[in-house]
């Protein structure tokens, strides 16, 4: 989830930190307006594509981004995050739609799809209320429980699922099944592809991958997002193939059909969006399966949103810190509103947020403006949006999926330790073979088993295993014992934040009495070191001299050999 470190830095001559208040709205109006416009250009096609891939009407994703912009801007204190639908939630929403008997785009928009859509909205309402309560009761820290390798394995699995589900759309064929089944059908899909639709899909995929490389070499083109280039190519191709009218054509002796079913379905008149508003069907809550999807929508949505918000704080040029609890409350409130009008769930979205920073946004009002541009677009020119080929949107999502499941993800995990790669791969495969909830549970169980093998006492993994010593009025020492691992990290983190950051004291953590310090703890301590540095404090780790790193990486797990067990 963590993006590369931003190159942008606050101007050395400017000491004032921009804030999203009334004064900031006026002072940074032009910066935020321009960034909002550029983010809108990225968000429009992604909102449509994510919505279709989730088994919702395409306009649902735009509802989400609009409401996210207009509601969360005034609740969250996160200055640079963009709220909207995210590819990571496709698997959750589509899974829920399928559980209620729908199949989304496959075979057209049927009565069964409408019913499943409305029932899924009810599930999302309940999950969103839990999100709000989660933030109110300061539950944001619970996302710290999940081990890093398992989270990345889950995200990689989501990427594979997105690619598998979108390949048929990009090729103009119909295919059913889980991700593994669909991947097995790829040769058949290629043989049976609709040539005109596949041409749009293939060229769009190439544009998504090649354009960023061109932007790196030609600075003037860097500001033009890849999705905009795809639209500039795909829409004229759709018009050239006359996709607005259903007709047959022949290619190499075979007959194919194309028409409006290969274009985005949108209202055909100004303000037609208001006829698309949809209310949840709360009879869904009488079905036991609903509660599985409530739990998954809440867990995965909250986890992904908080991880994204934290990552954006890390690359904020002005190093502003957001309240994670306040941000998840904002997302939850926005999601309640969205679900009552027929929209997708929103999160603090990483790709659009990073683009927001790169485009020079200063305050949260850039998110607001991106929503206003979306509202104007869908209200006044939905007929133009209708001309976007579905294959182009599928190409954008295939690119997004490839970023989540990129080979570099495997290499990055490998560098932190072979055991981390095992957890990553086990989580990925288990998720593809089952579902997200079971997959992440298997990943966590694998990590616990590895800890036992590495000598960590099982009795220490779920209890507080440290004590605090106050050395003087400016210094606190925390002595960790037995093991410092992901499953007992939360109380340790609370102690570090409470006694260090909140009381403005330096903290030293002594690991000399631990048998194991795992990768998740090492990685998260590194993040806390940055927080301490920003407050002019220090977080120092000692007592690891006799611990053996399990890989040649600064965040690798540390294991104490037996010969030092009693020292």
XYZ file of N, CA, C and O in Angstrom, residues 40-230:
764
model
N -10.505 14.759 -11.106
C -11.797 14.416 -11.729
C -11.593 13.635 -13.030
O -12.302 12.657 -13.296
N -10.602 14.047 -13.835
C -10.347 13.375 -15.103
C -9.915 11.922 -14.890
O -10.201 11.046 -15.710
N -9.216 11.663 -13.786
C -8.834 10.290 -13.449
C -10.013 9.537 -12.865
O -10.264 8.372 -13.175
N -10.765 10.226 -11.995
C -11.822 9.568 -11.229
C -13.009 9.139 -12.093
O -13.597 8.083 -11.842
N -13.367 9.939 -13.093
C -14.565 9.640 -13.882
C -14.547 8.227 -14.471
O -15.452 7.424 -14.183
N -13.550 7.874 -15.269
C -13.571 6.519 -15.830
C -13.386 5.434 -14.775
O -13.964 4.347 -14.888
N -12.581 5.707 -13.732
C -12.367 4.692 -12.699
C -13.648 4.424 -11.912
O -13.946 3.274 -11.569
N -14.408 5.467 -11.613
C -15.682 5.290 -10.903
C -16.628 4.412 -11.727
O -17.301 3.524 -11.178
N -16.678 4.660 -13.021
C -17.543 3.867 -13.900
C -17.086 2.410 -13.952
O -17.879 1.476 -13.820
N -15.781 2.216 -14.139
C -15.250 0.870 -14.268
C -15.383 0.052 -13.000
O -15.773 -1.121 -13.038
N -15.082 0.659 -11.860
C -15.183 -0.042 -10.577
C -16.628 -0.426 -10.302
O -16.917 -1.522 -9.812
N -17.540 0.457 -10.636
C -18.958 0.188 -10.409
C -19.431 -0.994 -11.247
O -20.092 -1.914 -10.737
N -19.106 -0.993 -12.513
C -19.510 -2.094 -13.391
C -18.884 -3.410 -12.944
O -19.539 -4.457 -12.937
N -17.602 -3.373 -12.567
C -16.920 -4.581 -12.124
C -17.508 -5.114 -10.824
O -17.395 -6.305 -10.524
N -18.160 -4.239 -10.053
C -18.753 -4.631 -8.770
C -20.179 -5.158 -8.910
O -20.797 -5.534 -7.916
N -20.718 -5.165 -10.135
C -22.084 -5.624 -10.329
C -23.132 -4.570 -10.043
O -24.307 -4.877 -9.857
N -22.707 -3.292 -9.997
C -23.609 -2.158 -9.779
C -23.784 -1.403 -11.092
O -22.952 -1.515 -12.000
N -24.838 -0.587 -11.218
C -24.957 0.286 -12.385
C -23.760 1.243 -12.435
O -23.242 1.645 -11.388
N -23.292 1.631 -13.610
C -22.094 2.467 -13.706
C -22.189 3.790 -12.969
O -21.202 4.280 -12.431
N -23.389 4.371 -12.915
C -23.530 5.669 -12.261
C -23.339 5.576 -10.751
O -23.078 6.580 -10.076
N -23.430 4.357 -10.191
C -23.302 4.181 -8.736
C -21.947 4.662 -8.233
O -21.847 5.275 -7.166
N -20.890 4.389 -8.997
C -19.566 4.824 -8.584
C -19.425 6.336 -8.572
O -18.701 6.901 -7.738
N -20.110 7.007 -9.492
C -20.061 8.470 -9.522
C -20.832 9.045 -8.343
O -20.406 10.035 -7.730
N -21.980 8.434 -7.999
C -22.695 8.853 -6.786
C -21.749 8.817 -5.584
O -21.751 9.719 -4.743
N -20.957 7.753 -5.507
C -20.046 7.583 -4.371
C -19.037 8.713 -4.290
O -18.829 9.308 -3.226
N -18.388 9.003 -5.402
C -17.361 10.043 -5.396
C -17.955 11.420 -5.111
O -17.347 12.231 -4.406
N -19.144 11.686 -5.634
C -19.788 12.985 -5.402
C -20.122 13.150 -3.927
O -19.781 14.166 -3.291
N -20.791 12.164 -3.351
C -21.177 12.258 -1.941
C -19.945 12.243 -1.047
O -19.867 12.976 -0.048
N -18.947 11.417 -1.415
C -17.706 11.415 -0.638
C -17.076 12.790 -0.592
O -16.614 13.250 0.458
N -17.073 13.476 -1.726
C -16.462 14.801 -1.796
C -17.263 15.843 -1.021
O -16.702 16.700 -0.334
N -18.588 15.770 -1.118
C -19.426 16.799 -0.511
C -19.664 16.576 0.982
O -19.964 17.525 1.708
N -19.528 15.339 1.441
C -19.797 15.032 2.856
C -18.517 14.920 3.673
O -18.350 15.595 4.688
N -17.579 14.081 3.226
C -16.403 13.811 4.060
C -15.456 14.998 4.158
O -14.712 15.113 5.128
N -15.482 15.880 3.178
C -14.615 17.063 3.222
C -14.828 17.854 4.497
O -13.887 18.438 5.050
N -16.054 17.856 5.011
C -16.375 18.678 6.177
C -16.392 17.881 7.484
O -16.715 18.434 8.533
N -16.036 16.607 7.422
C -15.981 15.789 8.642
C -14.555 15.352 8.931
O -14.057 15.492 10.050
N -13.867 14.824 7.923
C -12.495 14.357 8.099
C -11.537 15.542 8.208
O -11.802 16.619 7.668
N -10.423 15.337 8.923
C -9.386 16.371 8.957
C -8.203 15.986 8.070
O -7.143 16.584 8.139
N -8.411 14.953 7.239
C -7.374 14.534 6.293
C -7.360 15.512 5.123
O -8.351 15.641 4.413
N -6.264 16.199 4.928
C -6.230 17.312 3.983
C -6.087 16.891 2.516
O -6.533 17.605 1.627
N -5.478 15.738 2.254
C -5.149 15.430 0.868
C -5.742 14.133 0.341
O -5.517 13.781 -0.817
N -6.488 13.393 1.163
C -7.075 12.153 0.661
C -8.301 12.440 -0.199
O -9.076 13.343 0.085
N -8.438 11.641 -1.244
C -9.609 11.689 -2.111
C -10.489 10.501 -1.752
O -10.032 9.358 -1.729
N -11.747 10.782 -1.459
C -12.680 9.723 -1.086
C -13.460 9.278 -2.324
O -13.950 10.103 -3.095
N -13.579 7.966 -2.496
C -14.328 7.456 -3.633
C -14.277 5.949 -3.682
O -13.679 5.293 -2.821
N -14.900 5.352 -4.699
C -14.870 3.894 -4.840
C -13.466 3.422 -5.167
O -12.694 4.149 -5.797
N -13.125 2.204 -4.716
C -11.773 1.690 -4.929
C -11.824 0.275 -5.480
O -12.723 -0.504 -5.162
N -10.822 -0.054 -6.289
C -10.765 -1.386 -6.900
C -10.708 -2.484 -5.850
O -11.216 -3.592 -6.060
N -10.093 -2.189 -4.707
C -9.971 -3.190 -3.662
C -11.295 -3.671 -3.103
O -11.368 -4.757 -2.509
N -12.359 -2.890 -3.280
C -13.674 -3.277 -2.756
C -14.513 -4.025 -3.789
O -15.619 -4.477 -3.473
N -14.009 -4.156 -5.018
C -14.774 -4.840 -6.066
C -15.138 -6.258 -5.627
O -16.281 -6.706 -5.784
N -14.164 -6.964 -5.093
C -14.373 -8.366 -4.716
C -15.453 -8.486 -3.650
O -16.281 -9.405 -3.675
N -15.479 -7.544 -2.707
C -16.483 -7.576 -1.633
C -17.880 -7.336 -2.203
O -18.810 -8.102 -1.959
N -18.030 -6.254 -2.958
C -19.357 -5.870 -3.449
C -19.894 -6.908 -4.432
O -21.045 -7.334 -4.339
N -19.052 -7.330 -5.373
C -19.495 -8.329 -6.339
C -19.819 -9.654 -5.651
O -20.791 -10.329 -6.015
N -19.035 -10.012 -4.645
C -19.315 -11.235 -3.898
C -20.666 -11.178 -3.218
O -21.417 -12.167 -3.203
N -21.007 -10.016 -2.664
C -22.305 -9.842 -2.006
C -23.438 -9.892 -3.031
O -24.468 -10.543 -2.804
N -23.251 -9.217 -4.152
C -24.256 -9.252 -5.223
C -24.495 -10.692 -5.673
O -25.643 -11.141 -5.830
N -23.434 -11.433 -5.858
C -23.545 -12.829 -6.285
C -24.250 -13.679 -5.235
O -25.072 -14.548 -5.570
N -23.947 -13.418 -3.965
C -24.574 -14.184 -2.879
C -26.087 -13.991 -2.852
O -26.825 -14.890 -2.430
N -26.554 -12.839 -3.324
C -27.995 -12.569 -3.353
C -28.623 -12.898 -4.713
O -29.756 -12.511 -4.982
N -27.872 -13.598 -5.575
C -28.459 -14.104 -6.802
C -28.240 -13.276 -8.049
O -28.803 -13.584 -9.102
N -27.430 -12.230 -7.982
C -27.162 -11.408 -9.165
C -25.871 -11.820 -9.840
O -25.062 -12.556 -9.273
N -25.658 -11.341 -11.053
C -24.393 -11.584 -11.744
C -23.853 -10.318 -12.394
O -22.954 -10.372 -13.227
N -24.412 -9.157 -12.014
C -23.893 -7.893 -12.524
C -24.057 -7.745 -14.014
O -25.146 -7.884 -14.557
N -22.959 -7.516 -14.711
C -22.995 -7.256 -16.150
C -23.269 -8.511 -16.968
O -23.748 -8.422 -18.092
N -22.937 -9.698 -16.438
C -23.031 -10.920 -17.236
C -24.464 -11.149 -17.699
O -25.375 -11.311 -16.901
N -24.671 -11.156 -19.002
C -25.999 -11.427 -19.546
C -26.958 -10.263 -19.469
O -28.161 -10.431 -19.687
N -26.473 -9.060 -19.161
C -27.360 -7.899 -19.093
C -27.875 -7.641 -17.694
O -27.640 -8.402 -16.754
N -28.607 -6.544 -17.552
C -29.101 -6.084 -16.250
C -30.510 -6.645 -16.058
O -31.487 -6.098 -16.539
N -30.621 -7.747 -15.306
C -31.889 -8.458 -15.142
C -32.585 -8.056 -13.847
O -32.030 -7.345 -13.010
N -33.825 -8.559 -13.662
C -34.552 -8.304 -12.421
C -33.806 -8.888 -11.225
O -33.805 -8.300 -10.134
N -33.177 -10.040 -11.417
C -32.399 -10.654 -10.340
C -31.224 -9.764 -9.942
O -30.886 -9.642 -8.753
N -30.609 -9.094 -10.939
C -29.507 -8.182 -10.653
C -29.988 -6.977 -9.849
O -29.303 -6.519 -8.930
N -31.144 -6.455 -10.198
C -31.697 -5.297 -9.486
C -31.974 -5.658 -8.033
O -31.650 -4.904 -7.105
N -32.588 -6.832 -7.821
C -32.886 -7.272 -6.458
C -31.604 -7.452 -5.646
O -31.516 -7.000 -4.492
N -30.603 -8.098 -6.243
C -29.335 -8.317 -5.547
C -28.636 -6.990 -5.246
O -28.018 -6.820 -4.185
N -28.744 -6.055 -6.174
C -28.169 -4.718 -5.996
C -28.788 -4.020 -4.792
O -28.076 -3.504 -3.908
N -30.110 -4.040 -4.688
C -30.792 -3.372 -3.578
C -30.486 -4.050 -2.246
O -30.327 -3.386 -1.214
N -30.391 -5.371 -2.253
C -30.052 -6.093 -1.024
C -28.620 -5.795 -0.586
O -28.340 -5.654 0.612
N -27.722 -5.690 -1.551
C -26.336 -5.351 -1.230
C -26.250 -3.959 -0.613
O -25.450 -3.721 0.302
N -27.067 -3.039 -1.079
C -27.092 -1.689 -0.490
C -27.455 -1.752 0.992
O -26.886 -1.021 1.818
N -28.386 -2.638 1.349
C -28.773 -2.778 2.750
C -27.597 -3.292 3.582
O -27.355 -2.831 4.710
N -26.864 -4.256 3.037
C -25.673 -4.769 3.713
C -24.669 -3.640 3.939
O -24.077 -3.509 5.015
N -24.499 -2.786 2.928
C -23.537 -1.696 3.022
C -23.971 -0.637 4.031
O -23.117 -0.002 4.667
N -25.275 -0.439 4.195
C -25.749 0.505 5.214
C -25.297 0.048 6.594
O -24.745 0.823 7.390
N -25.520 -1.237 6.901
C -25.166 -1.758 8.227
C -23.654 -1.716 8.432
O -23.162 -1.297 9.489
N -22.895 -2.129 7.418
C -21.430 -2.092 7.519
C -20.933 -0.662 7.747
O -19.982 -0.438 8.506
N -21.602 0.306 7.130
C -21.194 1.711 7.266
C -21.503 2.248 8.659
O -20.714 3.025 9.222
N -22.626 1.846 9.224
C -22.950 2.253 10.598
C -21.897 1.710 11.559
O -21.452 2.407 12.486
N -21.466 0.469 11.336
C -20.409 -0.109 12.178
C -19.123 0.683 12.018
O -18.388 0.911 12.992
N -18.834 1.133 10.795
C -17.651 1.970 10.575
C -17.706 3.241 11.411
O -16.704 3.645 12.018
N -18.858 3.877 11.443
C -19.002 5.105 12.236
C -18.747 4.806 13.715
O -17.990 5.528 14.385
N -19.371 3.745 14.227
C -19.182 3.368 15.629
C -17.724 3.007 15.903
O -17.178 3.309 16.972
N -17.101 2.371 14.949
C -15.698 1.996 15.048
C -14.827 3.232 15.293
O -13.937 3.233 16.144
N -15.105 4.295 14.546
C -14.353 5.525 14.721
C -14.700 6.247 16.003
O -13.827 6.771 16.697
N -15.987 6.269 16.353
C -16.433 6.958 17.571
C -15.768 6.356 18.811
O -15.349 7.070 19.731
N -15.651 5.037 18.827
C -15.065 4.351 19.979
C -13.563 4.089 19.814
O -13.009 3.183 20.433
N -12.922 4.912 18.961
C -11.464 4.899 18.803
C -10.941 3.530 18.387
O -9.925 3.049 18.892
N -11.629 2.902 17.454
C -11.231 1.563 17.033
C -10.248 1.532 15.896
O -9.848 0.448 15.453
N -9.835 2.701 15.403
C -8.955 2.736 14.242
C -7.665 1.959 14.430
O -7.121 1.388 13.479
N -7.200 1.886 15.663
C -5.938 1.203 15.928
C -6.034 -0.298 15.699
O -5.029 -0.985 15.528
N -7.251 -0.856 15.679
C -7.402 -2.302 15.508
C -6.883 -2.789 14.160
O -6.535 -3.966 14.012
N -6.817 -1.889 13.201
C -6.270 -2.293 11.902
C -4.780 -2.606 12.006
O -4.220 -3.230 11.115
N -4.141 -2.178 13.115
C -2.731 -2.481 13.325
C -2.507 -3.964 13.595
O -1.379 -4.445 13.573
N -3.575 -4.712 13.886
C -3.435 -6.130 14.218
C -2.957 -6.960 13.033
O -2.203 -7.917 13.190
N -3.371 -6.602 11.836
C -3.131 -7.461 10.677
C -1.661 -7.433 10.268
O -1.077 -6.371 10.081
N -1.039 -8.630 10.125
C 0.369 -8.679 9.722
C 0.582 -8.125 8.319
O -0.256 -8.322 7.428
N 1.702 -7.453 8.128
C 1.979 -6.746 6.879
C 1.954 -7.695 5.678
O 1.325 -7.412 4.654
N 2.637 -8.841 5.784
C 2.727 -9.759 4.642
C 1.362 -10.315 4.265
O 1.058 -10.495 3.079
N 0.524 -10.587 5.255
C -0.818 -11.113 4.972
C -1.673 -10.056 4.279
O -2.447 -10.371 3.364
N -1.556 -8.796 4.706
C -2.315 -7.713 4.057
C -1.896 -7.572 2.601
O -2.735 -7.466 1.701
N -0.588 -7.600 2.349
C -0.120 -7.475 0.971
C -0.515 -8.685 0.137
O -0.802 -8.562 -1.064
N -0.539 -9.865 0.754
C -1.001 -11.052 0.041
C -2.465 -10.950 -0.337
O -2.873 -11.339 -1.439
N -3.277 -10.414 0.580
C -4.701 -10.213 0.301
C -4.888 -9.214 -0.844
O -5.695 -9.439 -1.753
N -4.121 -8.123 -0.818
C -4.244 -7.113 -1.870
C -3.790 -7.668 -3.222
O -4.390 -7.361 -4.261
N -2.749 -8.494 -3.218
C -2.300 -9.120 -4.462
C -3.376 -10.052 -5.009
O -3.613 -10.100 -6.227
N -4.052 -10.779 -4.119
C -5.146 -11.660 -4.547
C -6.279 -10.846 -5.153
O -6.865 -11.242 -6.172
N -6.584 -9.712 -4.545
C -7.616 -8.833 -5.101
C -7.214 -8.392 -6.507
O -8.041 -8.346 -7.425
N -5.922 -8.077 -6.690
C -5.448 -7.689 -8.012
C -5.644 -8.788 -9.043
O -6.093 -8.540 -10.165
N -5.327 -10.036 -8.670
C -5.504 -11.165 -9.581
C -6.983 -11.352 -9.924
O -7.352 -11.592 -11.086
N -7.846 -11.224 -8.915
C -9.289 -11.383 -9.144
C -9.805 -10.310 -10.095
O -10.600 -10.591 -11.005
N -9.360 -9.075 -9.903
C -9.786 -7.986 -10.785
C -9.371 -8.273 -12.225
O -10.159 -8.132 -13.166
N -8.122 -8.693 -12.419
C -7.642 -9.000 -13.772
C -8.475 -10.106 -14.394
O -8.921 -10.007 -15.550
N -8.698 -11.186 -13.621
C -9.451 -12.328 -14.150
C -10.879 -11.942 -14.524
O -11.410 -12.394 -15.550
N -11.506 -11.088 -13.711
C -12.894 -10.695 -13.968
C -13.020 -9.716 -15.128
O -14.059 -9.684 -15.808
N -11.987 -8.922 -15.366
C -12.069 -7.888 -16.394
C -11.554 -8.324 -17.760
O -11.876 -7.699 -18.761
N -10.780 -9.376 -17.809
C -10.295 -9.849 -19.109
C -11.436 -10.165 -20.086
O -11.365 -9.767 -21.260
N -12.500 -10.880 -19.660
C -13.602 -11.127 -20.604
C -14.231 -9.846 -21.138
O -14.603 -9.768 -22.319
N -14.347 -8.819 -20.289
C -14.934 -7.547 -20.718
C -14.035 -6.885 -21.749
O -14.507 -6.357 -22.760
N -12.729 -6.923 -21.505
C -11.783 -6.304 -22.440
C -11.754 -7.027 -23.790
O -11.442 -6.418 -24.815
N -12.098 -8.311 -23.781
C -12.066 -9.096 -25.018
C -13.431 -9.221 -25.682
O -13.547 -9.780 -26.773
N -14.473 -8.724 -25.011
C -15.812 -8.768 -25.598
C -16.453 -10.132 -25.569
O -17.235 -10.471 -26.464
N -16.137 -10.934 -24.535
C -16.735 -12.269 -24.406
C -17.425 -12.386 -23.055
O -17.232 -11.562 -22.163
N -18.220 -13.435 -22.908
C -18.888 -13.726 -21.644
C -18.228 -14.934 -21.003
O -18.019 -15.960 -21.665
N -17.880 -14.822 -19.731
C -17.258 -15.934 -19.013
C -17.685 -15.867 -17.553
O -17.870 -14.778 -17.000
N -17.843 -17.019 -16.935
C -18.269 -17.098 -15.541
C -17.274 -17.923 -14.741
O -16.479 -18.684 -15.303
N -17.356 -17.782 -13.423
C -16.521 -18.587 -12.543
C -15.657 -17.737 -11.646
O -15.635 -16.502 -11.732
N -14.931 -18.400 -10.742
C -13.999 -17.722 -9.867
C -12.742 -17.315 -10.607
O -12.560 -17.622 -11.795
N -11.844 -16.641 -9.898
C -10.635 -16.118 -10.541
C -9.800 -17.227 -11.161
O -9.332 -17.100 -12.299
N -9.590 -18.322 -10.428
C -8.765 -19.411 -10.947
C -9.407 -20.060 -12.171
O -8.712 -20.405 -13.139
N -10.734 -20.211 -12.142
C -11.436 -20.778 -13.295
C -11.326 -19.867 -14.506
O -11.105 -20.322 -15.637
N -11.481 -18.566 -14.281
C -11.408 -17.610 -15.388
C -10.015 -17.582 -16.008
O -9.877 -17.473 -17.233
N -8.995 -17.658 -15.176
C -7.635 -17.653 -15.712
C -7.376 -18.883 -16.577
O -6.653 -18.808 -17.571
N -7.985 -20.002 -16.214
C -7.844 -21.213 -17.022
C -8.541 -21.069 -18.375
O -8.176 -21.739 -19.341
N -9.536 -20.178 -18.418
C -10.305 -19.994 -19.650
C -9.703 -18.952 -20.593
O -10.259 -18.679 -21.660
N -8.567 -18.340 -20.208
C -7.994 -17.257 -21.015
C -7.735 -17.682 -22.470
O -8.090 -16.938 -23.406
N -7.125 -18.844 -22.748
C -6.927 -19.227 -24.162
C -8.243 -19.294 -24.946
O -8.301 -18.854 -26.108
N -9.292 -19.816 -24.283
C -10.605 -19.883 -24.945
C -11.154 -18.483 -25.194
O -11.739 -18.207 -26.256
N -10.991 -17.586 -24.216
C -11.454 -16.202 -24.384
C -10.777 -15.545 -25.587
O -11.419 -14.846 -26.371
N -9.472 -15.780 -25.717
C -8.727 -15.164 -26.825
C -9.218 -15.699 -28.167
O -9.411 -14.934 -29.118
N -9.458 -17.019 -28.225
C -9.940 -17.605 -29.482
C -11.319 -17.092 -29.867
O -11.622 -16.904 -31.038
N -12.167 -16.850 -28.855
C -13.557 -16.467 -29.115
C -13.806 -14.966 -29.000
O -14.954 -14.532 -28.992
N -12.749 -14.172 -28.895
C -12.932 -12.735 -28.642
C -13.659 -12.062 -29.800
O -13.625 -12.516 -30.943
N -14.325 -10.951 -29.456
C -14.969 -10.098 -30.451
C -13.889 -9.132 -30.969
O -13.426 -8.269 -30.211
N -13.429 -9.256 -32.218
C -12.232 -8.528 -32.673
C -12.290 -7.015 -32.450
O -11.290 -6.422 -32.034
N -13.419 -6.388 -32.755
C -13.483 -4.922 -32.597
C -13.377 -4.529 -31.123
O -12.663 -3.576 -30.777
N -14.091 -5.245 -30.262
C -14.039 -4.928 -28.831
C -12.658 -5.246 -28.273
O -12.091 -4.468 -27.490
N -12.092 -6.375 -28.692
C -10.759 -6.757 -28.229
C -9.710 -5.737 -28.679
O -8.743 -5.468 -27.958
N -9.892 -5.152 -29.865
C -8.957 -4.127 -30.341
C -8.979 -2.915 -29.417
O -7.934 -2.373 -29.044
N -10.207 -2.499 -29.022
C -10.322 -1.374 -28.075
C -9.666 -1.738 -26.749
O -8.901 -0.961 -26.175
N -9.972 -2.947 -26.250
C -9.429 -3.375 -24.966
C -7.919 -3.479 -24.978
O -7.241 -2.987 -24.059
N -7.364 -4.106 -26.021
C -5.914 -4.307 -26.086
C -5.170 -2.987 -26.221
O -4.174 -2.742 -25.516
N -5.646 -2.112 -27.096
C -4.976 -0.816 -27.274
C -5.082 0.018 -25.992
O -4.133 0.721 -25.617
N -6.206 -0.084 -25.299
C -6.375 0.650 -24.036
C -5.421 0.126 -22.967
O -4.839 0.904 -22.201
N -5.254 -1.196 -22.920
C -4.313 -1.780 -21.949
C -2.894 -1.304 -22.239
O -2.152 -0.898 -21.333
N -2.510 -1.335 -23.519
C -1.172 -0.877 -23.901
C -0.983 0.588 -23.513
O 0.065 0.974 -22.967
N -2.003 1.410 -23.741
C -1.914 2.837 -23.392
C -1.734 3.028 -21.889
O -0.947 3.876 -21.450
N -2.450 2.232 -21.090
C -2.342 2.358 -19.632
C -0.931 2.050 -19.143
O -0.427 2.691 -18.209
N -0.273 1.084 -19.778
C 1.070 0.700 -19.340
C 2.165 1.591 -19.947
O 3.171 1.871 -19.291
N 1.964 2.029 -21.193
C 3.024 2.752 -21.893
C 3.036 4.245 -21.549
O 4.107 4.850 -21.453
N 1.855 4.836 -21.365
C 1.800 6.283 -21.168
C 2.617 6.772 -19.965
O 3.314 7.797 -20.076
N 2.571 6.082 -18.810
C 3.417 6.545 -17.693
C 4.904 6.559 -18.053
O 5.650 7.428 -17.574
N 5.355 5.627 -18.876
C 6.764 5.617 -19.307
C 7.071 6.834 -20.167
O 8.143 7.453 -20.037
N 6.119 7.178 -21.048
C 6.306 8.367 -21.891
C 6.347 9.618 -21.023
O 7.161 10.527 -21.243
N 5.463 9.666 -20.011
C 5.418 10.824 -19.122
C 6.715 11.041 -18.362
O 7.100 12.179 -18.067
N 7.417 9.947 -18.046
C 8.691 10.076 -17.336
C 9.764 10.712 -18.212
O 10.672 11.369 -17.720
N 9.653 10.497 -19.525
C 10.665 11.014 -20.447
C 10.329 12.400 -20.972
O 11.219 13.172 -21.316
N 9.024 12.713 -21.041
C 8.593 14.021 -21.565
C 7.785 14.717 -20.469
O 6.616 14.399 -20.241
N 8.396 15.663 -19.799
C 7.792 16.275 -18.617
C 6.473 16.983 -18.926
O 5.583 17.029 -18.082
N 6.343 17.522 -20.142
C 5.112 18.234 -20.493
C 3.897 17.311 -20.509
O 2.759 17.760 -20.316
N 4.119 16.016 -20.729
C 3.020 15.057 -20.822
C 2.715 14.383 -19.483
O 1.749 13.640 -19.375
N 3.544 14.649 -18.502
C 3.430 13.942 -17.223
C 2.104 14.229 -16.522
O 1.573 13.381 -15.809
N 1.579 15.422 -16.711
C 0.352 15.814 -16.015
C -0.908 15.192 -16.615
O -1.970 15.226 -16.006
N -0.802 14.638 -17.821
C -1.983 14.049 -18.460
C -2.139 12.622 -17.967
O -1.282 11.773 -18.238
N -3.201 12.295 -17.241
C -3.347 10.947 -16.680
C -3.584 9.904 -17.769
O -4.186 10.174 -18.812
N -3.127 8.686 -17.505
C -3.320 7.581 -18.455
C -4.787 7.349 -18.801
O -5.104 7.110 -19.977
N -5.729 7.389 -17.816
C -7.132 7.169 -18.172
C -7.663 8.170 -19.196
O -8.522 7.833 -20.012
N -7.158 9.397 -19.157
C -7.593 10.400 -20.135
C -7.118 10.008 -21.533
O -7.869 10.110 -22.515
N -5.889 9.535 -21.633
C -5.361 9.084 -22.920
C -6.186 7.916 -23.447
O -6.510 7.844 -24.646
N -6.548 6.998 -22.558
C -7.362 5.848 -22.960
C -8.697 6.317 -23.533
O -9.155 5.822 -24.570
